[in-house]
Amino acid sequence: MAMTGLGKELRKLRIDLGTTLAGMAKALGISSAYLSSIETGKKPAPADFVDQLAKHYSAVRQQRHEFEVLANQARREVVLRLGEASTEEYELATALARRFATMSQEQRDALQRLLHKENA
């Protein structure tokens, strides 16, 4: 497994700060082995990972968006909690999940435009 963009930035951050893998892991409250696995791309970062990094490192607070993008790119799966979703919302979410891998680039682009339009 190749190192992810997040892994590269984590390693760069550690080197720039002059801290060890063990030192950063301790600050984040995780094991050195787990942090190493995140750096090398063997395991995805937990959902609150960027929050924890930002809490301890000002460099991450300054580049928070970039770290969030990299963490999202490193994830291999997305969990969507549908506990209180309506039947219609559940069907929409599951239909997207089933069809995502087979969507054409044109369909993905259209979906991106729609989602960005909604957030604008």
Short mmCIF file of C-alpha atoms in Angstrom, two decimals:
data_model
loop_
_atom_site.label_atom_id
_atom_site.label_comp_id
_atom_site.label_asym_id
_atom_site.label_seq_id
_atom_site.Cartn_x
_atom_site.Cartn_y
_atom_site.Cartn_z
CA MET A 1 0.00 0.00 0.00
CA ALA A 2 1.38 3.40 -0.98
CA MET A 3 1.67 6.31 1.41
CA THR A 4 -1.31 8.65 1.16
CA GLY A 5 -1.21 12.42 0.85
CA LEU A 6 -2.24 12.57 4.49
CA GLY A 7 0.61 10.26 5.44
CA LYS A 8 3.12 12.41 3.59
CA GLU A 9 1.87 15.57 5.30
CA LEU A 10 1.92 13.89 8.72
CA ARG A 11 5.49 12.78 8.24
CA LYS A 12 6.47 16.24 7.00
CA LEU A 13 4.75 17.82 10.00
CA ARG A 14 6.61 15.54 12.41
CA ILE A 15 9.95 16.30 10.77
CA ASP A 16 9.26 20.05 10.68
CA LEU A 17 8.33 19.98 14.37
CA GLY A 18 11.29 17.79 15.27
CA THR A 19 9.04 15.28 17.01
CA THR A 20 9.14 11.52 16.87
CA LEU A 21 6.41 9.14 15.88
CA ALA A 22 6.10 8.17 19.55
CA GLY A 23 5.92 11.82 20.64
CA MET A 24 3.17 12.70 18.20
CA ALA A 25 1.25 9.52 18.96
CA LYS A 26 1.37 10.28 22.69
CA ALA A 27 0.11 13.84 22.10
CA LEU A 28 -2.78 12.47 20.04
CA GLY A 29 -3.61 9.71 22.49
CA ILE A 30 -3.00 6.86 20.06
CA SER A 31 -0.33 4.20 19.75
CA SER A 32 2.81 4.67 17.69
CA ALA A 33 1.84 1.63 15.64
CA TYR A 34 -1.54 3.14 14.79
CA LEU A 35 -0.02 6.50 13.83
CA SER A 36 2.54 4.67 11.69
CA SER A 37 -0.30 2.78 9.98
CA ILE A 38 -2.05 6.07 9.21
CA GLU A 39 1.19 7.55 7.84
CA THR A 40 1.86 4.56 5.61
CA GLY A 41 -1.73 4.30 4.39
CA LYS A 42 -2.35 0.90 5.96
CA LYS A 43 -5.20 2.28 8.07
CA PRO A 44 -7.49 5.26 7.55
CA ALA A 45 -7.46 8.09 10.04
CA PRO A 46 -10.32 8.08 12.55
CA ALA A 47 -13.15 10.56 11.99
CA ASP A 48 -11.86 13.02 14.62
CA PHE A 49 -8.20 12.78 13.59
CA VAL A 50 -7.88 16.24 12.04
CA ASP A 51 -9.64 17.71 15.10
CA GLN A 52 -7.05 16.06 17.34
CA LEU A 53 -4.18 17.25 15.15
CA ALA A 54 -5.53 20.81 15.11
CA LYS A 55 -5.92 20.78 18.88
CA HIS A 56 -2.22 20.02 19.35
CA TYR A 57 -0.50 21.63 16.35
CA SER A 58 -0.90 25.22 15.15
CA ALA A 59 0.43 24.28 11.70
CA VAL A 60 -2.58 22.01 11.26
CA ARG A 61 -4.97 24.71 12.50
CA GLN A 62 -3.54 27.02 9.81
CA GLN A 63 -3.96 24.38 7.10
CA ARG A 64 -7.01 22.63 8.51
CA HIS A 65 -8.94 22.49 5.25
CA GLU A 66 -6.02 20.87 3.44
CA PHE A 67 -5.65 18.24 6.16
CA GLU A 68 -9.39 17.51 6.07
CA VAL A 69 -9.27 17.04 2.29
CA LEU A 70 -6.29 14.69 2.61
CA ALA A 71 -7.97 12.70 5.40
CA ASN A 72 -11.12 12.34 3.30
CA GLN A 73 -9.10 11.20 0.29
CA ALA A 74 -7.39 8.52 2.41
CA ARG A 75 -10.66 6.96 3.54
CA ARG A 76 -11.63 3.75 1.78
CA GLU A 77 -15.22 3.80 2.95
CA VAL A 78 -17.81 6.29 4.06
CA VAL A 79 -20.32 5.60 6.82
CA LEU A 80 -23.70 7.21 6.47
CA ARG A 81 -25.85 7.04 9.58
CA LEU A 82 -29.46 6.58 8.55
CA GLY A 83 -31.02 6.09 11.99
CA GLU A 84 -33.74 8.71 11.61
CA ALA A 85 -33.82 8.88 7.82
CA SER A 86 -37.12 8.68 6.04
CA THR A 87 -37.79 5.80 3.68
CA GLU A 88 -37.15 8.15 0.75
CA GLU A 89 -33.81 9.32 2.21
CA TYR A 90 -32.77 5.73 2.93
CA GLU A 91 -33.61 4.65 -0.62
CA LEU A 92 -31.69 7.60 -2.09
CA ALA A 93 -28.59 6.93 0.02
CA THR A 94 -28.53 3.22 -0.72
CA ALA A 95 -29.19 3.75 -4.44
CA LEU A 96 -26.21 6.11 -4.62
CA ALA A 97 -24.01 3.64 -2.74
CA ARG A 98 -25.01 0.76 -5.04
CA ARG A 99 -24.47 2.75 -8.23
CA PHE A 100 -21.48 4.88 -7.29
CA ALA A 101 -18.78 2.60 -8.69
CA THR A 102 -20.53 2.30 -12.05
CA MET A 103 -21.43 5.96 -12.53
CA SER A 104 -19.95 7.62 -15.59
CA GLN A 105 -17.71 10.65 -15.20
CA GLU A 106 -20.49 12.74 -16.72
CA GLN A 107 -22.92 11.55 -14.03
CA ARG A 108 -20.38 12.25 -11.27
CA ASP A 109 -19.71 15.72 -12.66
CA ALA A 110 -23.45 16.43 -12.76
CA LEU A 111 -23.81 15.26 -9.16
CA GLN A 112 -20.85 17.42 -8.10
CA ARG A 113 -22.38 20.47 -9.80
CA LEU A 114 -25.69 19.81 -8.08
CA LEU A 115 -24.10 19.42 -4.65
CA HIS A 116 -21.89 22.50 -5.03
CA LYS A 117 -24.89 24.50 -6.25
CA GLU A 118 -26.79 23.50 -3.10
CA ASN A 119 -23.90 24.57 -0.85
CA ALA A 120 -23.36 27.92 -2.58
#
